[in-house]
Amino acid sequence: MQLRLTQALDFQSQALQLRSERQRLIASNIANADTPGYQAREMDFARALREATGAQAVAGEMATSNPQHMAPVAGARDEAELLYASHSQDSVDRNTVDLERERHSAVENAVKYEATLRFINSSVRNMLDAMKGPNQG
Amino acid sequence: MSMLNIFDVSGSAASAQSQRLNTVASNLANADTVAGPDGQAYKARQVVFQTTLMGEVGAAGVRVSNVTEDQTPGRRVHDPKHPAADAQGYVTYSNVNPIEEMVNMISASRSYQNNIEVMNTAKSLMLKTLQLGQG
């Protein structure tokens, strides 16, 4: 039963972890906005979340083709696979950071991070309410 | 803990940008210098940025890999009365282009602000994370 109780939090905590990884990625891109030759990085968030929650096999993971093979643990993954952002304009110093897009993603990611925090907070509150006796208000 | 790395990344970028601002300041200050400490005219300096890894793969910081000197010849003005004039009566001033330096300054200050804003966002997110489960 305890497993069922925390299962609701599992998904959101994986999402939170990925959001913070993405935030760091965006910070790196903004930090390197003036570095010659820097290629902007981006992650496929939906895919990374599916991999983290075990809904999709991690790229490069071993397959279980025989019943005697050990199945990989769900969510066993390293950091999300990083992609290169496609750039909208060429620049002379081969830097591909699009500052407007990065700032937009930074704000979007921060809001979604906070949303995930609220989801976790509300499910914790729900659980605590459920644990309270009828006389405890 | 990937959020903590943001401070390293943005901090390194902010310090690199402030170093760039420093060279702009010294270039502008020396825009009308006729001779440096070595007797030669002052040469404009530029910082060169390089990506540096901050511990993990997704965390790319910035550092100043070196400071280059602009080798274009300085502005020469005919002024035989000047104490620094050469045999032909020409004075060699520094090769600083004030307009380029102003553009550089604005760009550095905008990038600096961007990085500070990223740090502020990370800070407020982390503070909210610390209050997880209390509200």
mmCIF file with all atom_site columns, C-alpha atoms in Angstrom, chain B residues 5-129:
data_model
loop_
_atom_site.group_PDB
_atom_site.id
_atom_site.type_symbol
_atom_site.label_atom_id
_atom_site.label_alt_id
_atom_site.label_comp_id
_atom_site.label_asym_id
_atom_site.label_entity_id
_atom_site.label_seq_id
_atom_site.pdbx_PDB_ins_code
_atom_site.Cartn_x
_atom_site.Cartn_y
_atom_site.Cartn_z
_atom_site.occupancy
_atom_site.B_iso_or_equiv
_atom_site.pdbx_formal_charge
_atom_site.auth_seq_id
_atom_site.auth_comp_id
_atom_site.auth_asym_id
_atom_site.auth_atom_id
_atom_site.pdbx_PDB_model_num
ATOM 1   C CA . ASN B 1 5   ? 24.954 24.119 -11.275 1.00 0.00 ? 5   ASN B CA 1
ATOM 2   C CA . ILE B 1 6   ? 23.034 27.029 -12.767 1.00 0.00 ? 6   ILE B CA 1
ATOM 3   C CA . PHE B 1 7   ? 24.812 29.350 -10.356 1.00 0.00 ? 7   PHE B CA 1
ATOM 4   C CA . ASP B 1 8   ? 28.187 28.035 -11.543 1.00 0.00 ? 8   ASP B CA 1
ATOM 5   C CA . VAL B 1 9   ? 27.225 28.391 -15.192 1.00 0.00 ? 9   VAL B CA 1
ATOM 6   C CA . SER B 1 10  ? 25.675 31.848 -14.964 1.00 0.00 ? 10  SER B CA 1
ATOM 7   C CA . GLY B 1 11  ? 28.314 33.007 -12.506 1.00 0.00 ? 11  GLY B CA 1
ATOM 8   C CA . SER B 1 12  ? 31.113 32.032 -14.873 1.00 0.00 ? 12  SER B CA 1
ATOM 9   C CA . ALA B 1 13  ? 29.354 33.858 -17.705 1.00 0.00 ? 13  ALA B CA 1
ATOM 10  C CA . ALA B 1 14  ? 28.807 36.954 -15.577 1.00 0.00 ? 14  ALA B CA 1
ATOM 11  C CA . SER B 1 15  ? 32.467 37.063 -14.579 1.00 0.00 ? 15  SER B CA 1
ATOM 12  C CA . ALA B 1 16  ? 33.560 36.563 -18.199 1.00 0.00 ? 16  ALA B CA 1
ATOM 13  C CA . GLN B 1 17  ? 31.268 39.403 -19.274 1.00 0.00 ? 17  GLN B CA 1
ATOM 14  C CA . SER B 1 18  ? 32.604 41.658 -16.550 1.00 0.00 ? 18  SER B CA 1
ATOM 15  C CA . GLN B 1 19  ? 36.131 40.915 -17.734 1.00 0.00 ? 19  GLN B CA 1
ATOM 16  C CA . ARG B 1 20  ? 35.012 41.946 -21.214 1.00 0.00 ? 20  ARG B CA 1
ATOM 17  C CA . LEU B 1 21  ? 33.553 45.130 -19.732 1.00 0.00 ? 21  LEU B CA 1
ATOM 18  C CA . ASN B 1 22  ? 36.908 45.701 -18.043 1.00 0.00 ? 22  ASN B CA 1
ATOM 19  C CA . THR B 1 23  ? 38.813 45.583 -21.330 1.00 0.00 ? 23  THR B CA 1
ATOM 20  C CA . VAL B 1 24  ? 36.247 47.936 -22.873 1.00 0.00 ? 24  VAL B CA 1
ATOM 21  C CA . ALA B 1 25  ? 36.832 50.348 -20.007 1.00 0.00 ? 25  ALA B CA 1
ATOM 22  C CA . SER B 1 26  ? 40.599 50.253 -20.424 1.00 0.00 ? 26  SER B CA 1
ATOM 23  C CA . ASN B 1 27  ? 40.289 50.596 -24.212 1.00 0.00 ? 27  ASN B CA 1
ATOM 24  C CA . LEU B 1 28  ? 38.033 53.623 -23.893 1.00 0.00 ? 28  LEU B CA 1
ATOM 25  C CA . ALA B 1 29  ? 40.235 55.143 -21.205 1.00 0.00 ? 29  ALA B CA 1
ATOM 26  C CA . ASN B 1 30  ? 43.226 54.794 -23.521 1.00 0.00 ? 30  ASN B CA 1
ATOM 27  C CA . ALA B 1 31  ? 41.455 55.968 -26.679 1.00 0.00 ? 31  ALA B CA 1
ATOM 28  C CA . ASP B 1 32  ? 43.634 59.080 -26.831 1.00 0.00 ? 32  ASP B CA 1
ATOM 29  C CA . THR B 1 33  ? 46.832 57.665 -25.355 1.00 0.00 ? 33  THR B CA 1
ATOM 30  C CA . VAL B 1 34  ? 49.933 58.395 -27.410 1.00 0.00 ? 34  VAL B CA 1
ATOM 31  C CA . ALA B 1 35  ? 52.237 55.933 -25.665 1.00 0.00 ? 35  ALA B CA 1
ATOM 32  C CA . GLY B 1 36  ? 51.896 53.021 -23.262 1.00 0.00 ? 36  GLY B CA 1
ATOM 33  C CA . PRO B 1 37  ? 54.413 51.995 -20.591 1.00 0.00 ? 37  PRO B CA 1
ATOM 34  C CA . ASP B 1 38  ? 56.618 50.383 -23.286 1.00 0.00 ? 38  ASP B CA 1
ATOM 35  C CA . GLY B 1 39  ? 56.794 53.598 -25.335 1.00 0.00 ? 39  GLY B CA 1
ATOM 36  C CA . GLN B 1 40  ? 54.572 52.112 -28.059 1.00 0.00 ? 40  GLN B CA 1
ATOM 37  C CA . ALA B 1 41  ? 51.045 53.332 -28.778 1.00 0.00 ? 41  ALA B CA 1
ATOM 38  C CA . TYR B 1 42  ? 48.312 51.531 -26.828 1.00 0.00 ? 42  TYR B CA 1
ATOM 39  C CA . LYS B 1 43  ? 46.703 48.619 -28.697 1.00 0.00 ? 43  LYS B CA 1
ATOM 40  C CA . ALA B 1 44  ? 43.010 47.830 -28.232 1.00 0.00 ? 44  ALA B CA 1
ATOM 41  C CA . ARG B 1 45  ? 42.415 44.600 -26.306 1.00 0.00 ? 45  ARG B CA 1
ATOM 42  C CA . GLN B 1 46  ? 39.678 42.033 -26.861 1.00 0.00 ? 46  GLN B CA 1
ATOM 43  C CA . VAL B 1 47  ? 38.760 39.049 -24.705 1.00 0.00 ? 47  VAL B CA 1
ATOM 44  C CA . VAL B 1 48  ? 38.196 35.635 -26.324 1.00 0.00 ? 48  VAL B CA 1
ATOM 45  C CA . PHE B 1 49  ? 35.427 33.524 -24.803 1.00 0.00 ? 49  PHE B CA 1
ATOM 46  C CA . GLN B 1 50  ? 35.562 29.754 -24.600 1.00 0.00 ? 50  GLN B CA 1
ATOM 47  C CA . THR B 1 51  ? 33.003 27.197 -23.432 1.00 0.00 ? 51  THR B CA 1
ATOM 48  C CA . THR B 1 52  ? 34.063 25.288 -20.352 1.00 0.00 ? 52  THR B CA 1
ATOM 49  C CA . LEU B 1 53  ? 32.387 22.288 -18.756 1.00 0.00 ? 53  LEU B CA 1
ATOM 50  C CA . MET B 1 54  ? 30.985 22.830 -15.255 1.00 0.00 ? 54  MET B CA 1
ATOM 51  C CA . GLY B 1 55  ? 31.044 19.315 -13.844 1.00 0.00 ? 55  GLY B CA 1
ATOM 52  C CA . GLU B 1 56  ? 28.202 17.761 -15.830 1.00 0.00 ? 56  GLU B CA 1
ATOM 53  C CA . VAL B 1 57  ? 27.460 17.335 -19.516 1.00 0.00 ? 57  VAL B CA 1
ATOM 54  C CA . GLY B 1 58  ? 24.551 19.763 -19.725 1.00 0.00 ? 58  GLY B CA 1
ATOM 55  C CA . ALA B 1 59  ? 26.318 22.517 -17.804 1.00 0.00 ? 59  ALA B CA 1
ATOM 56  C CA . ALA B 1 60  ? 28.416 24.654 -20.120 1.00 0.00 ? 60  ALA B CA 1
ATOM 57  C CA . GLY B 1 61  ? 30.024 27.691 -18.539 1.00 0.00 ? 61  GLY B CA 1
ATOM 58  C CA . VAL B 1 62  ? 32.212 30.363 -20.087 1.00 0.00 ? 62  VAL B CA 1
ATOM 59  C CA . ARG B 1 63  ? 35.757 31.406 -19.450 1.00 0.00 ? 63  ARG B CA 1
ATOM 60  C CA . VAL B 1 64  ? 38.083 33.947 -20.997 1.00 0.00 ? 64  VAL B CA 1
ATOM 61  C CA . SER B 1 65  ? 40.665 31.841 -22.859 1.00 0.00 ? 65  SER B CA 1
ATOM 62  C CA . ASN B 1 66  ? 42.939 34.748 -23.707 1.00 0.00 ? 66  ASN B CA 1
ATOM 63  C CA . VAL B 1 67  ? 43.144 38.471 -24.315 1.00 0.00 ? 67  VAL B CA 1
ATOM 64  C CA . THR B 1 68  ? 44.254 39.487 -27.801 1.00 0.00 ? 68  THR B CA 1
ATOM 65  C CA . GLU B 1 69  ? 45.727 42.793 -28.907 1.00 0.00 ? 69  GLU B CA 1
ATOM 66  C CA . ASP B 1 70  ? 44.457 44.478 -32.048 1.00 0.00 ? 70  ASP B CA 1
ATOM 67  C CA . GLN B 1 71  ? 47.466 44.732 -34.380 1.00 0.00 ? 71  GLN B CA 1
ATOM 68  C CA . THR B 1 72  ? 46.127 47.309 -36.817 1.00 0.00 ? 72  THR B CA 1
ATOM 69  C CA . PRO B 1 73  ? 48.359 50.399 -36.994 1.00 0.00 ? 73  PRO B CA 1
ATOM 70  C CA . GLY B 1 74  ? 47.264 53.313 -34.815 1.00 0.00 ? 74  GLY B CA 1
ATOM 71  C CA . ARG B 1 75  ? 45.934 56.646 -35.961 1.00 0.00 ? 75  ARG B CA 1
ATOM 72  C CA . ARG B 1 76  ? 48.790 58.955 -37.137 1.00 0.00 ? 76  ARG B CA 1
ATOM 73  C CA . VAL B 1 77  ? 48.409 62.690 -36.802 1.00 0.00 ? 77  VAL B CA 1
ATOM 74  C CA . HIS B 1 78  ? 50.824 65.293 -38.113 1.00 0.00 ? 78  HIS B CA 1
ATOM 75  C CA . ASP B 1 79  ? 51.772 67.473 -35.116 1.00 0.00 ? 79  ASP B CA 1
ATOM 76  C CA . PRO B 1 80  ? 55.486 68.367 -35.010 1.00 0.00 ? 80  PRO B CA 1
ATOM 77  C CA . LYS B 1 81  ? 55.098 70.399 -31.802 1.00 0.00 ? 81  LYS B CA 1
ATOM 78  C CA . HIS B 1 82  ? 53.886 67.341 -29.864 1.00 0.00 ? 82  HIS B CA 1
ATOM 79  C CA . PRO B 1 83  ? 56.530 65.878 -27.491 1.00 0.00 ? 83  PRO B CA 1
ATOM 80  C CA . ALA B 1 84  ? 55.782 62.356 -28.728 1.00 0.00 ? 84  ALA B CA 1
ATOM 81  C CA . ALA B 1 85  ? 56.180 63.265 -32.414 1.00 0.00 ? 85  ALA B CA 1
ATOM 82  C CA . ASP B 1 86  ? 58.595 61.126 -34.477 1.00 0.00 ? 86  ASP B CA 1
ATOM 83  C CA . ALA B 1 87  ? 61.271 62.368 -36.921 1.00 0.00 ? 87  ALA B CA 1
ATOM 84  C CA . GLN B 1 88  ? 58.661 63.071 -39.620 1.00 0.00 ? 88  GLN B CA 1
ATOM 85  C CA . GLY B 1 89  ? 56.517 65.026 -37.147 1.00 0.00 ? 89  GLY B CA 1
ATOM 86  C CA . TYR B 1 90  ? 53.803 62.377 -36.822 1.00 0.00 ? 90  TYR B CA 1
ATOM 87  C CA . VAL B 1 91  ? 52.227 61.333 -33.524 1.00 0.00 ? 91  VAL B CA 1
ATOM 88  C CA . THR B 1 92  ? 50.871 57.755 -33.326 1.00 0.00 ? 92  THR B CA 1
ATOM 89  C CA . TYR B 1 93  ? 47.730 57.457 -31.240 1.00 0.00 ? 93  TYR B CA 1
ATOM 90  C CA . SER B 1 94  ? 46.139 54.212 -30.029 1.00 0.00 ? 94  SER B CA 1
ATOM 91  C CA . ASN B 1 95  ? 44.119 52.118 -32.490 1.00 0.00 ? 95  ASN B CA 1
ATOM 92  C CA . VAL B 1 96  ? 40.988 52.078 -30.290 1.00 0.00 ? 96  VAL B CA 1
ATOM 93  C CA . ASN B 1 97  ? 37.732 52.589 -32.188 1.00 0.00 ? 97  ASN B CA 1
ATOM 94  C CA . PRO B 1 98  ? 35.385 54.226 -29.646 1.00 0.00 ? 98  PRO B CA 1
ATOM 95  C CA . ILE B 1 99  ? 32.226 53.285 -31.586 1.00 0.00 ? 99  ILE B CA 1
ATOM 96  C CA . GLU B 1 100 ? 33.163 49.599 -31.617 1.00 0.00 ? 100 GLU B CA 1
ATOM 97  C CA . GLU B 1 101 ? 33.937 49.809 -27.922 1.00 0.00 ? 101 GLU B CA 1
ATOM 98  C CA . MET B 1 102 ? 30.552 51.367 -27.121 1.00 0.00 ? 102 MET B CA 1
ATOM 99  C CA . VAL B 1 103 ? 28.766 48.594 -29.027 1.00 0.00 ? 103 VAL B CA 1
ATOM 100 C CA . ASN B 1 104 ? 30.896 46.048 -27.185 1.00 0.00 ? 104 ASN B CA 1
ATOM 101 C CA . MET B 1 105 ? 30.013 47.685 -23.882 1.00 0.00 ? 105 MET B CA 1
ATOM 102 C CA . ILE B 1 106 ? 26.257 47.579 -24.517 1.00 0.00 ? 106 ILE B CA 1
ATOM 103 C CA . SER B 1 107 ? 26.448 43.956 -25.635 1.00 0.00 ? 107 SER B CA 1
ATOM 104 C CA . ALA B 1 108 ? 28.474 42.961 -22.563 1.00 0.00 ? 108 ALA B CA 1
ATOM 105 C CA . SER B 1 109 ? 26.118 44.737 -20.198 1.00 0.00 ? 109 SER B CA 1
ATOM 106 C CA . ARG B 1 110 ? 23.023 43.128 -21.778 1.00 0.00 ? 110 ARG B CA 1
ATOM 107 C CA . SER B 1 111 ? 24.579 39.663 -21.566 1.00 0.00 ? 111 SER B CA 1
ATOM 108 C CA . TYR B 1 112 ? 25.534 40.323 -17.956 1.00 0.00 ? 112 TYR B CA 1
ATOM 109 C CA . GLN B 1 113 ? 21.937 41.279 -17.143 1.00 0.00 ? 113 GLN B CA 1
ATOM 110 C CA . ASN B 1 114 ? 20.632 38.166 -18.892 1.00 0.00 ? 114 ASN B CA 1
ATOM 111 C CA . ASN B 1 115 ? 22.826 35.932 -16.752 1.00 0.00 ? 115 ASN B CA 1
ATOM 112 C CA . ILE B 1 116 ? 21.823 37.690 -13.543 1.00 0.00 ? 116 ILE B CA 1
ATOM 113 C CA . GLU B 1 117 ? 18.183 37.191 -14.476 1.00 0.00 ? 117 GLU B CA 1
ATOM 114 C CA . VAL B 1 118 ? 18.782 33.489 -15.036 1.00 0.00 ? 118 VAL B CA 1
ATOM 115 C CA . MET B 1 119 ? 20.378 33.284 -11.587 1.00 0.00 ? 119 MET B CA 1
ATOM 116 C CA . ASN B 1 120 ? 17.451 35.117 -10.007 1.00 0.00 ? 120 ASN B CA 1
ATOM 117 C CA . THR B 1 121 ? 14.971 32.731 -11.623 1.00 0.00 ? 121 THR B CA 1
ATOM 118 C CA . ALA B 1 122 ? 16.969 29.721 -10.429 1.00 0.00 ? 122 ALA B CA 1
ATOM 119 C CA . LYS B 1 123 ? 17.144 31.198 -6.942  1.00 0.00 ? 123 LYS B CA 1
ATOM 120 C CA . SER B 1 124 ? 13.391 31.742 -6.658  1.00 0.00 ? 124 SER B CA 1
ATOM 121 C CA . LEU B 1 125 ? 12.703 28.243 -8.036  1.00 0.00 ? 125 LEU B CA 1
ATOM 122 C CA . MET B 1 126 ? 15.070 26.722 -5.509  1.00 0.00 ? 126 MET B CA 1
ATOM 123 C CA . LEU B 1 127 ? 13.549 28.652 -2.617  1.00 0.00 ? 127 LEU B CA 1
ATOM 124 C CA . LYS B 1 128 ? 10.121 27.383 -3.639  1.00 0.00 ? 128 LYS B CA 1
ATOM 125 C CA . THR B 1 129 ? 11.513 23.866 -3.862  1.00 0.00 ? 129 THR B CA 1
#
